[in-house]
mmCIF file of C-alpha atoms in Angstrom:
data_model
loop_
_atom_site.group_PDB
_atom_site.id
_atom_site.type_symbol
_atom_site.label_atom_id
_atom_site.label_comp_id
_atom_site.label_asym_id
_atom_site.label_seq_id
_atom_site.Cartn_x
_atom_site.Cartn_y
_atom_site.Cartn_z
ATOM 1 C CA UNK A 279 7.620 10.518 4.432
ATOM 2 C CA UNK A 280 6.003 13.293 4.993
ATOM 3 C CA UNK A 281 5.906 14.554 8.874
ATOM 4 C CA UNK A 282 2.577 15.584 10.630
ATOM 5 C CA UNK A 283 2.887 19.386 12.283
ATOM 6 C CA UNK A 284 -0.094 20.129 14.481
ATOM 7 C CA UNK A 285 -2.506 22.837 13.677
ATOM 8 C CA UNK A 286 -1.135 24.316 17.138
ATOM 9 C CA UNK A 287 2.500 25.355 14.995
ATOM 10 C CA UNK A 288 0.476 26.071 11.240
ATOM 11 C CA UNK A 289 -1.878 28.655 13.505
ATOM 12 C CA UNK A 290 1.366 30.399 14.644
ATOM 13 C CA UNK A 291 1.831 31.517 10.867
ATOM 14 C CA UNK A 292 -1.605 31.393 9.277
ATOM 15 C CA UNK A 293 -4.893 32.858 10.111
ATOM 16 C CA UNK A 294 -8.109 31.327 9.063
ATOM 17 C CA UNK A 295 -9.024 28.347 6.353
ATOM 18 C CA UNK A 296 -11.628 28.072 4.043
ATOM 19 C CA UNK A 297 -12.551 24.559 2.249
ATOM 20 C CA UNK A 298 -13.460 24.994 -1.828
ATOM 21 C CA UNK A 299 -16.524 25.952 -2.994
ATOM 22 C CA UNK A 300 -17.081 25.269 -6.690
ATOM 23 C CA UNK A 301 -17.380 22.034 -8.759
ATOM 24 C CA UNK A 302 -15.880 22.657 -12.540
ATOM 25 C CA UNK A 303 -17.134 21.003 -15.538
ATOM 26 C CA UNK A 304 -15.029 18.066 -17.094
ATOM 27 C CA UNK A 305 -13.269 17.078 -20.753
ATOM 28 C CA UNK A 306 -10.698 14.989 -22.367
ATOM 29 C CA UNK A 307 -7.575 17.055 -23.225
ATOM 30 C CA UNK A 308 -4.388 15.775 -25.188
ATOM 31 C CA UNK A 309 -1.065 15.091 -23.539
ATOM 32 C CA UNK A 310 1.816 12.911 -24.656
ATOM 33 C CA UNK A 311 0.617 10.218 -22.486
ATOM 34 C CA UNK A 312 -2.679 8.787 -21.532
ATOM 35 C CA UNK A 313 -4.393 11.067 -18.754
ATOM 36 C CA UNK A 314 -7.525 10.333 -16.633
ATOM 37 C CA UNK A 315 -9.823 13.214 -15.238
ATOM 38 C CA UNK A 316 -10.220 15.072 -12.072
ATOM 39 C CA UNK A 317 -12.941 16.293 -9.894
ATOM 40 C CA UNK A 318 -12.832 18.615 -7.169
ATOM 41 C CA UNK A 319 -15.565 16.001 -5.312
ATOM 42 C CA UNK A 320 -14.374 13.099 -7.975
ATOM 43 C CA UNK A 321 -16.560 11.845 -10.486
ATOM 44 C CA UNK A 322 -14.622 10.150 -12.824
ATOM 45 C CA UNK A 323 -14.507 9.756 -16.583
ATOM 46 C CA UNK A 324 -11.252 8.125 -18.402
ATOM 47 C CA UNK A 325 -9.138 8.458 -21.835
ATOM 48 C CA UNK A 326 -9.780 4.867 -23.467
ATOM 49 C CA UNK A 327 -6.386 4.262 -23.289
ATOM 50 C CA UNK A 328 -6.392 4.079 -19.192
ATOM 51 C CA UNK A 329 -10.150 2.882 -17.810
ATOM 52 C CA UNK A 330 -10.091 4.161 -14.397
ATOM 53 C CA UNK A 331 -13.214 3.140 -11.909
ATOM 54 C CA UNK A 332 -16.423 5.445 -13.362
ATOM 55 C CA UNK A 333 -18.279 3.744 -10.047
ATOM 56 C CA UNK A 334 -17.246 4.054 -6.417
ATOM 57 C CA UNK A 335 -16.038 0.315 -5.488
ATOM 58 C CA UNK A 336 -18.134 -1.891 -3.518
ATOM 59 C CA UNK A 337 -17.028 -3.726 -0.488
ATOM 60 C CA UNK A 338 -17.852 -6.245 1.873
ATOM 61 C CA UNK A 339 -19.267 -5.405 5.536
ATOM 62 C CA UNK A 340 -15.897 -4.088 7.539
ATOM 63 C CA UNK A 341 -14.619 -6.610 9.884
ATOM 64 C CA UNK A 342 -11.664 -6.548 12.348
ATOM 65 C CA UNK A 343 -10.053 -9.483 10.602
ATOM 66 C CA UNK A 344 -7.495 -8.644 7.316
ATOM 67 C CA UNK A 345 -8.857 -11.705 5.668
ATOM 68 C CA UNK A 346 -12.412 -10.137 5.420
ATOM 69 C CA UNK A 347 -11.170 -6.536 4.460
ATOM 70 C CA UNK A 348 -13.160 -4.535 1.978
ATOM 71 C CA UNK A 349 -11.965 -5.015 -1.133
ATOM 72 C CA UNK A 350 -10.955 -2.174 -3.914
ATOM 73 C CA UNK A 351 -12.464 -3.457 -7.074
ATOM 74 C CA UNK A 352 -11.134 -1.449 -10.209
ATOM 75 C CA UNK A 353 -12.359 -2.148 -13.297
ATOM 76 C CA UNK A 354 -11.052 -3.839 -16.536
ATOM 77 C CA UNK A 355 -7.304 -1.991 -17.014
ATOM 78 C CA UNK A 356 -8.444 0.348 -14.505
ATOM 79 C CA UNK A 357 -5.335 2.820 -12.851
ATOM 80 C CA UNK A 358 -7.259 3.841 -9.796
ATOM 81 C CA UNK A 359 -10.088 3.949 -7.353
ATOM 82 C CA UNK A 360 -11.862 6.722 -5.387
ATOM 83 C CA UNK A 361 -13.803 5.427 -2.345
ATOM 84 C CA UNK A 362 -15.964 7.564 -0.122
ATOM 85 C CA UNK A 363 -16.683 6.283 3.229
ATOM 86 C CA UNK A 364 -17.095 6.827 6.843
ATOM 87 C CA UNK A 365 -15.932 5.683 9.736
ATOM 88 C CA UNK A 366 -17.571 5.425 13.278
ATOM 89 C CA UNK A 367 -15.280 7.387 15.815
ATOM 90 C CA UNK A 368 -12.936 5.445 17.734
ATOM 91 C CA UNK A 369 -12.974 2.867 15.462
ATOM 92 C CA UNK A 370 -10.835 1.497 12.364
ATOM 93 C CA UNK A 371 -11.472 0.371 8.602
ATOM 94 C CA UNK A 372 -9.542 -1.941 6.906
ATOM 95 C CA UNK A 373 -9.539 -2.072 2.810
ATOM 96 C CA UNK A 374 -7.300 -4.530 0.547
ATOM 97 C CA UNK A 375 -5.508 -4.131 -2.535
ATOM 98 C CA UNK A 376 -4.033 -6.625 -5.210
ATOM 99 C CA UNK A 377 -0.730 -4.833 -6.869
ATOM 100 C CA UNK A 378 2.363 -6.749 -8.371
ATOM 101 C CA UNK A 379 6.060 -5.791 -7.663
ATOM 102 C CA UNK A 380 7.631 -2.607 -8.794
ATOM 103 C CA UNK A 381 4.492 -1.238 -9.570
ATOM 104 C CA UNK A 382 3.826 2.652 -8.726
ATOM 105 C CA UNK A 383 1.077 2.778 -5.877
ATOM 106 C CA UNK A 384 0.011 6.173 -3.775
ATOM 107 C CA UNK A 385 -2.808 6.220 -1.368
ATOM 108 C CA UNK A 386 -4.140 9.435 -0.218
ATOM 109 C CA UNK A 387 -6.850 10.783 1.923
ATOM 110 C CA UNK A 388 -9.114 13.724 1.165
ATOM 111 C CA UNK A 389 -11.374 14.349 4.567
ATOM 112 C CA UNK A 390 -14.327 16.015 4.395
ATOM 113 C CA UNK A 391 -14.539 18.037 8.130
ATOM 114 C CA UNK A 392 -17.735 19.818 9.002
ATOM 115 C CA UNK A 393 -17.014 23.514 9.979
ATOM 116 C CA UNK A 394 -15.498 24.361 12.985
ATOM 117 C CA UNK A 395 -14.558 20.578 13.368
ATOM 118 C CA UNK A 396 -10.831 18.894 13.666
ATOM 119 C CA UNK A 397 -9.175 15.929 12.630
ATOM 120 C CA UNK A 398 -7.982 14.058 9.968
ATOM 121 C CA UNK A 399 -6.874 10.213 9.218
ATOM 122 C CA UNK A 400 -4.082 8.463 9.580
ATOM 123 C CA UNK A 401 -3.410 5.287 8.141
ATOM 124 C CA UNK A 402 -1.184 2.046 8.243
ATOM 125 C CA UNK A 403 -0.176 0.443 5.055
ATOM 126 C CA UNK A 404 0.856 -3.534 5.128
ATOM 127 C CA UNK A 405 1.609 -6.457 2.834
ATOM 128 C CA UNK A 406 0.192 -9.619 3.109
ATOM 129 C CA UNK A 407 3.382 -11.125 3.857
ATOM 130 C CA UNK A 408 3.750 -8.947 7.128
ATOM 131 C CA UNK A 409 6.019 -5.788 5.860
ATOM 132 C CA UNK A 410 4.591 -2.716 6.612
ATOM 133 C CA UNK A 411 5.441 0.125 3.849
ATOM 134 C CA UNK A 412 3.859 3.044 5.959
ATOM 135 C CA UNK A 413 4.218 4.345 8.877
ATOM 136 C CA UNK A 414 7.997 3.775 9.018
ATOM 137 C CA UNK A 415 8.239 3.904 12.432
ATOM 138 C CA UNK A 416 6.135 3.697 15.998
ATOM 139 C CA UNK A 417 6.878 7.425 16.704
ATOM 140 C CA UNK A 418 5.241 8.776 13.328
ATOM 141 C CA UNK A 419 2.025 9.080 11.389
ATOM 142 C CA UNK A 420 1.189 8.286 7.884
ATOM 143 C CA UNK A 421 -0.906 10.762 6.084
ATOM 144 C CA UNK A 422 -0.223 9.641 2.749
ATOM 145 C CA UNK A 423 2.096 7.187 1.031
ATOM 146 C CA UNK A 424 3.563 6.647 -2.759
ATOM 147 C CA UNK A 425 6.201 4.190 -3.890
ATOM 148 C CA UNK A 426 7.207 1.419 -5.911
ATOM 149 C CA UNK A 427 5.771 -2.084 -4.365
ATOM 150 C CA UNK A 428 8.029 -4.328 -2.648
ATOM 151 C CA UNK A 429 6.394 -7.848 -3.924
ATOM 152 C CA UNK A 430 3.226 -9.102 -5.704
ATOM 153 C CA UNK A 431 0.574 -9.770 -3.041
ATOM 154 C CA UNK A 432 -2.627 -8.087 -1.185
ATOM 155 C CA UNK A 433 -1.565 -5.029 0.637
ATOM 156 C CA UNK A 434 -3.749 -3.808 3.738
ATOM 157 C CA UNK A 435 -4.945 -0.459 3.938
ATOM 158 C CA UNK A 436 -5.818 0.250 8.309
ATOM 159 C CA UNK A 437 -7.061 3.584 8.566
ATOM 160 C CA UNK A 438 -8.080 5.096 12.016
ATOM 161 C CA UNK A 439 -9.616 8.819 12.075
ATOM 162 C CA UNK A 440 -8.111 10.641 15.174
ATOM 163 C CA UNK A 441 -10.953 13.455 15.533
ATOM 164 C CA UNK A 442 -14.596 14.271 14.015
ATOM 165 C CA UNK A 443 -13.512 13.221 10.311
ATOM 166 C CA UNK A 444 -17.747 11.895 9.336
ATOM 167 C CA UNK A 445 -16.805 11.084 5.890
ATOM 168 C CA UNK A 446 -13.753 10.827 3.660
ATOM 169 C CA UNK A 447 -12.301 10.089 -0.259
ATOM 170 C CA UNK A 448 -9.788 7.705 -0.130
ATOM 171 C CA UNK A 449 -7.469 7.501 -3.491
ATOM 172 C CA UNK A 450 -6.044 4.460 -4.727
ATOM 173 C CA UNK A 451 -4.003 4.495 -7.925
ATOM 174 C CA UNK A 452 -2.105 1.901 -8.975
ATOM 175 C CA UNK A 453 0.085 2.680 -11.786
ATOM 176 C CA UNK A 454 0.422 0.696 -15.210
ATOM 177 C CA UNK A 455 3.402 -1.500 -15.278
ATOM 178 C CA UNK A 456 6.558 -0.066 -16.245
ATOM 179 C CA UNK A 457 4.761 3.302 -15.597
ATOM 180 C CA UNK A 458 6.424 5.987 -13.480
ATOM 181 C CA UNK A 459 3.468 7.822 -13.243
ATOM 182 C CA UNK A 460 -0.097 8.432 -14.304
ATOM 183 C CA UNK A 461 -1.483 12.208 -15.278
ATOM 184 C CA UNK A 462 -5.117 13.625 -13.948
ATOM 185 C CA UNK A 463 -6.871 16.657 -15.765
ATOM 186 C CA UNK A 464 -8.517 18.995 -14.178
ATOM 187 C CA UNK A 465 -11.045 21.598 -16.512
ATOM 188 C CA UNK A 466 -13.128 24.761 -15.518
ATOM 189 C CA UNK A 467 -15.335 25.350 -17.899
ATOM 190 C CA UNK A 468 -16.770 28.067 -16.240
ATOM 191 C CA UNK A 469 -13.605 30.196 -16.430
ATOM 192 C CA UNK A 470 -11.553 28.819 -18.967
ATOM 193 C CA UNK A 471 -8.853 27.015 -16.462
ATOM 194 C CA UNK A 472 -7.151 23.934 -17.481
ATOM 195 C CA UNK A 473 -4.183 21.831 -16.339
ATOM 196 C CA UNK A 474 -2.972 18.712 -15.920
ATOM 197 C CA UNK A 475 -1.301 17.004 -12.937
ATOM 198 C CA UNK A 476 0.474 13.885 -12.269
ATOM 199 C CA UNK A 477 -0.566 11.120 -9.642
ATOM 200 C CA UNK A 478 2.511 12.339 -7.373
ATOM 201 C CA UNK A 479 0.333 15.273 -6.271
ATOM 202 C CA UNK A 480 -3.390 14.091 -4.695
ATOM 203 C CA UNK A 481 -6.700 16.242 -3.979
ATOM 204 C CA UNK A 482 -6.594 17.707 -0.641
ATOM 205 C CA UNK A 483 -8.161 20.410 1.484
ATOM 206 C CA UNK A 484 -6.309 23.517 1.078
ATOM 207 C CA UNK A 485 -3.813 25.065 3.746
ATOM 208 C CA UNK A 486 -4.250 28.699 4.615
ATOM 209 C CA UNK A 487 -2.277 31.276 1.874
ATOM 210 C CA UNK A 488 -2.190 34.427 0.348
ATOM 211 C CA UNK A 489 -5.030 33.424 -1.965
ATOM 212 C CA UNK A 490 -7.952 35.980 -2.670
ATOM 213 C CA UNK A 491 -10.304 33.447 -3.786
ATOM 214 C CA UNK A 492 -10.680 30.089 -2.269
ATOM 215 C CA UNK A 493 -9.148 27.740 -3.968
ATOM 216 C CA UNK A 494 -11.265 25.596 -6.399
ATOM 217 C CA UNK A 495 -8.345 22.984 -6.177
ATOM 218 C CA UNK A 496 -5.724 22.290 -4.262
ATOM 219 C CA UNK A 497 -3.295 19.471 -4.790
ATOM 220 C CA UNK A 498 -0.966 17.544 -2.012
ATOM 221 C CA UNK A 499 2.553 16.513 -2.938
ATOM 222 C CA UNK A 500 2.726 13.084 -1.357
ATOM 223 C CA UNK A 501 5.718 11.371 -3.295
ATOM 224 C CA UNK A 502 6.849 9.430 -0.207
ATOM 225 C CA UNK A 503 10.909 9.104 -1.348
ATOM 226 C CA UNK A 504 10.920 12.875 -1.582
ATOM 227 C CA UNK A 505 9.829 13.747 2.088
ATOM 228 C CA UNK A 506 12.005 10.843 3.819
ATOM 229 C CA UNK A 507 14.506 11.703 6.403
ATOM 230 C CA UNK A 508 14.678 15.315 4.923
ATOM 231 C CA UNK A 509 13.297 18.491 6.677
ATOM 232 C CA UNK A 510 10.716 19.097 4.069
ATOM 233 C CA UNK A 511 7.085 18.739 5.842
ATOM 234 C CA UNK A 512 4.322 19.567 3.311
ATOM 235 C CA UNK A 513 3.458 21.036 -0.528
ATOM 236 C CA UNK A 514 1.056 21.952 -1.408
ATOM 237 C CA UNK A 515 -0.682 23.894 -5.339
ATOM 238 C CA UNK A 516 -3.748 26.007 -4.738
ATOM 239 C CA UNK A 517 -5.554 27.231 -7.622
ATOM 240 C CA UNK A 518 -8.366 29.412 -7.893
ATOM 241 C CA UNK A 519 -10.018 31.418 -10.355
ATOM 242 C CA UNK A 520 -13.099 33.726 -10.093
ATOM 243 C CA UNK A 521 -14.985 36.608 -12.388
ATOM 244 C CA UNK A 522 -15.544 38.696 -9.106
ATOM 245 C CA UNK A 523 -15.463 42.195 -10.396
ATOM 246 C CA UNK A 524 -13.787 43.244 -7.186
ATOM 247 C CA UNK A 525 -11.227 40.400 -7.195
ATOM 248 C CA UNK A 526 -10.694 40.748 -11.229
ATOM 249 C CA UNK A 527 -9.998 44.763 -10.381
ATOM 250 C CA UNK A 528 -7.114 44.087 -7.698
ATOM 251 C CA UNK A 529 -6.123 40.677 -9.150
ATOM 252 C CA UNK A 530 -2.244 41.551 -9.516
ATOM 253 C CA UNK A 531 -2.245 43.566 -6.378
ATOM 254 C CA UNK A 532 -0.642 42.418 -3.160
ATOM 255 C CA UNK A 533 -2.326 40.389 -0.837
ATOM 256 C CA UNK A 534 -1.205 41.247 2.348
ATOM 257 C CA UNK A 535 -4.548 40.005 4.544
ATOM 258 C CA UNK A 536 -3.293 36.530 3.916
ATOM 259 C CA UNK A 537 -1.102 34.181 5.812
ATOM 260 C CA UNK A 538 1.857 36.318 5.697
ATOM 261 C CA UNK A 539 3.528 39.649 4.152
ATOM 262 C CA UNK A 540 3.818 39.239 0.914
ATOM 263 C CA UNK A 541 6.682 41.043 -1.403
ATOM 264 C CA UNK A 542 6.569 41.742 -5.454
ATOM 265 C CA UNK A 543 8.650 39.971 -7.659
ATOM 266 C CA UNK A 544 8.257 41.192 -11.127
ATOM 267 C CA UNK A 545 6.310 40.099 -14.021
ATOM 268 C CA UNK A 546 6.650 36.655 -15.783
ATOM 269 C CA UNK A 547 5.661 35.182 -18.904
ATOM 270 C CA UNK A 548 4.367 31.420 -18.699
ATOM 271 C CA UNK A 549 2.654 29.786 -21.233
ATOM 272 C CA UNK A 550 1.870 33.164 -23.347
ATOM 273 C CA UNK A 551 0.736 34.745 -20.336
ATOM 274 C CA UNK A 552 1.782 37.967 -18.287
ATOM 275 C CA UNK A 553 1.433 36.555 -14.510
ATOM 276 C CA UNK A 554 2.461 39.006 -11.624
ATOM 277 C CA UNK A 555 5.042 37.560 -9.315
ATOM 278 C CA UNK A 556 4.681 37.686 -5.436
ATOM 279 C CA UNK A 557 6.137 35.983 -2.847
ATOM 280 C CA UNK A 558 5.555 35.131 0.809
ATOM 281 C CA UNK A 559 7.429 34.143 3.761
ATOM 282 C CA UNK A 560 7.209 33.101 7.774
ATOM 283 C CA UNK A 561 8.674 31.218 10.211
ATOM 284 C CA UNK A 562 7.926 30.279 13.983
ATOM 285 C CA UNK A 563 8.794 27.635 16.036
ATOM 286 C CA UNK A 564 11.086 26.089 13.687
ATOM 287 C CA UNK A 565 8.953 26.021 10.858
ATOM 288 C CA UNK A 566 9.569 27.933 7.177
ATOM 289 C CA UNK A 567 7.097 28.456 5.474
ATOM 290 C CA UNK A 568 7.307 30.202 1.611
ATOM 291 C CA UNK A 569 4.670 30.990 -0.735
ATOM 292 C CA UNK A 570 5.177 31.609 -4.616
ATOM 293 C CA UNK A 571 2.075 33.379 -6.144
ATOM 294 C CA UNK A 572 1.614 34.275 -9.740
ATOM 295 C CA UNK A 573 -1.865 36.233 -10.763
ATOM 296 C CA UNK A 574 -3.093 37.217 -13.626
ATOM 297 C CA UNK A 575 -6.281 38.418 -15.755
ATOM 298 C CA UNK A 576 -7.427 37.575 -18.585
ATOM 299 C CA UNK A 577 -10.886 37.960 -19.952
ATOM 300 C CA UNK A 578 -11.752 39.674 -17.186
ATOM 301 C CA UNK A 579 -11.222 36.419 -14.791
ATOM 302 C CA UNK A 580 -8.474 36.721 -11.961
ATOM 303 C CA UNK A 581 -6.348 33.224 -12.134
ATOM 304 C CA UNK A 582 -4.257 32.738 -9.162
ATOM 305 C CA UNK A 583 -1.834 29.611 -8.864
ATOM 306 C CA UNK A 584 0.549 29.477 -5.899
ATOM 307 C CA UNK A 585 2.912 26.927 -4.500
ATOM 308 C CA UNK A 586 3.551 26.691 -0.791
ATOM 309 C CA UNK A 587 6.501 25.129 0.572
ATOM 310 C CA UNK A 588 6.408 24.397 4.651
ATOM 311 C CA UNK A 589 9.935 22.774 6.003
ATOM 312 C CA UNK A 590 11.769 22.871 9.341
ATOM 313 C CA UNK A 591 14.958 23.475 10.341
ATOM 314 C CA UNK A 592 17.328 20.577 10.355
ATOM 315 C CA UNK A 593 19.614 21.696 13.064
ATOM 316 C CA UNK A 594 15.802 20.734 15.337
ATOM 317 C CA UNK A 595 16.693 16.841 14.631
ATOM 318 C CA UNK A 596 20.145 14.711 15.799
ATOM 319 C CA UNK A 597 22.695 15.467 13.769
ATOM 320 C CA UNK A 598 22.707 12.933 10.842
ATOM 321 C CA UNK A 599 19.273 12.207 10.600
ATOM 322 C CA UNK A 600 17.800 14.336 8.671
ATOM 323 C CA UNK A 601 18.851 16.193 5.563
ATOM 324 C CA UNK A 602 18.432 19.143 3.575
ATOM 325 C CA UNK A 603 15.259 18.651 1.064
ATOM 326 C CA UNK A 604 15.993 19.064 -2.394
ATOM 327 C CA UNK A 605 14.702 22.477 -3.355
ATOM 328 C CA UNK A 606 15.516 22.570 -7.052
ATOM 329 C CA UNK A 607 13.611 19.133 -7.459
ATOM 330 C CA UNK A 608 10.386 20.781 -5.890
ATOM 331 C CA UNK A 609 10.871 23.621 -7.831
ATOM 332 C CA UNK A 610 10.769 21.288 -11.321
ATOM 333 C CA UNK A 611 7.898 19.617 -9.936
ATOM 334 C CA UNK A 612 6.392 23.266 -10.105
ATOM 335 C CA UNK A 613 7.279 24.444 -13.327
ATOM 336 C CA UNK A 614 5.727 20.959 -14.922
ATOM 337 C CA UNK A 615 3.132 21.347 -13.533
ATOM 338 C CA UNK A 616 2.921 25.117 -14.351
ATOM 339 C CA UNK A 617 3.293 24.136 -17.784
ATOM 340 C CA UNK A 618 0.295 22.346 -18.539
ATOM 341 C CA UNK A 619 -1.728 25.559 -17.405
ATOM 342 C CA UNK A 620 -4.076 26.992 -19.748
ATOM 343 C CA UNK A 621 -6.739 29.497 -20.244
ATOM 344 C CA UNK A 622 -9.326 29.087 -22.641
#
């Protein structure tokens, strides 16, 4: 599970965050298995093989009680739901969900914060027979959660904004059965970007990097198994892509008015493509954080894609507790993903 760190520590390494800023365009790409399409601010279209919800579900009025919750409503062999909402401060909503066991559910939570607000929402995750599959424990928060389902039954969905969070998207996928996972694809028409993603990373407001253009997407790792009782505390994939002729004519250059210094690699080939290497580190207060950046032009359009690990260091926790993360598995997760990207 992945473990909250307060803006307080991220400030001690970054500098300033900026929320995206463009929409892309949407199509239908192939892939070995079924996909469903992504949004920036999600408006949804589906492959016919997997009909996710086109409309935003409608609930009943929210009520204290978990009988009365609003209901998610997907549609006919729909995979997933996005819901936007709002919640009044200090107060709670409570949404309900019909799975079966050992499917694949994740719930995540895209905020939208005016600027120069704070806050974001945390949320409690419960089955109708009383287990509760998120948070783990009194002491921690859930931001996000993804796993296989213990039993067939409603699960509860409690979420409770902590700070000036007006409105939010709330994600709800629910995988096939017998389905691992489910893939989203995400086209800019405008500058030729493509990729595809699976449902084990979720739309999120970016983190502060070394990016030079503010990222049109950004994508949240939230596969629950892969954060729990390890040191790892967030990843994140920022991708951005602009035909600034300033940007386009220092694309490959350093960036070193970002979060951190950053230091060349070397060039790398991906996907027929020359990207420039960089890479980025800090730490402070027992936080590591490391940034892997790869730019390139082409067409005179700067792409920049860059994954950012942030972890802590285990000897911080009682010995036993808390392990290692697995690196090499993160890394994979970043070189599938990297190789689905595409330039048109």
């Amino acid at each position: 599970m992945k473990k909250f760190i307060s803006f307080l520590i991220l400030l001690s390494f970054l500098a300033a965050c900026a929320a995206p800023t463009q929409t892309a365009a949407i199509q239908n790409i192939e892939l070995p298995t079924a996909t469903v399409e992504f949004t920036p601010i999600p408006t949804f279209t589906a492959e016919p093989t997997i009909q996710p919800t086109q409309d935003f579900p409608t609930f009943t009025p929210p009520t204290a009680s978990l009988a009365q919750a609003n209901a998610i409503q997907f549609k006919a062999n729909g995979t997933y739901a996005d819901i936007t909402d709002s919640i009044p401060t200090s107060t709670s909503k409570t949404y309900v969900v019909n799975a079966m066991q050992g499917q694949v559910m994740s719930i995540s939570i895209l905020s939208q914060i005016p600027d120069g607000g704070w806050g974001y929402i945390p949320m409690q995750i419960k089955g109708a027979d009383g287990s509760i599959l998120c948070p783990q424990s009194v002491e921690s928060e859930c931001m996000f959660w993804r796993g296989a389902l213990p039993a067939s039954q409603d699960y509860f969905v409690t979420l409770t904004p902590n700070g000036d969070v007006p409105q939010f998207t709330m994600r709800v996928a629910i995988n096939p059965p017998g389905k691992d996972v489910q893939y989203f694809s995400y086209d800019n028409s405008a500058t030729g970007l493509s990729l595809t993603y699976s449902d084990e990373f979720a739309p999120a407001l970016p983190v502060v990097g070394n990016y030079k253009t503010d990222p049109e997407l950004t994508l949240h790792f939230i596969d629950s198994k892969t954060y729990e009782k390890t040191n790892l505390s967030e990843v994140y994939l920022l991708v951005s892509s602009t035909s600034d002729a300033q940007t386009v004519a220092t694309c490959t250059e350093l960036n070193q008015n970002g979060g951190g210094p950053e230091y060349p690699v070397g060039d790398e080939i991906i996907n027929g493509f020359t990207f420039t290497h960089s890479t980025s580190e800090g730490a402070g207060a027992g936080n590591y954080y490391q940034q892997e950046i790869y730019r390139t032009v082409n067409q005179n359009i700067c792409y920049e894609v860059i994954y950012y690990i942030h972890s802590t260091n285990v000897g911080n926790y009682t010995p036993g507790t808390v392990t290692e993360f697995d690196r090499e598995g993160i890394l994979k997760k970043w070189q599938q993903f990297f190789s689905t990207l595409t330039f048109k």
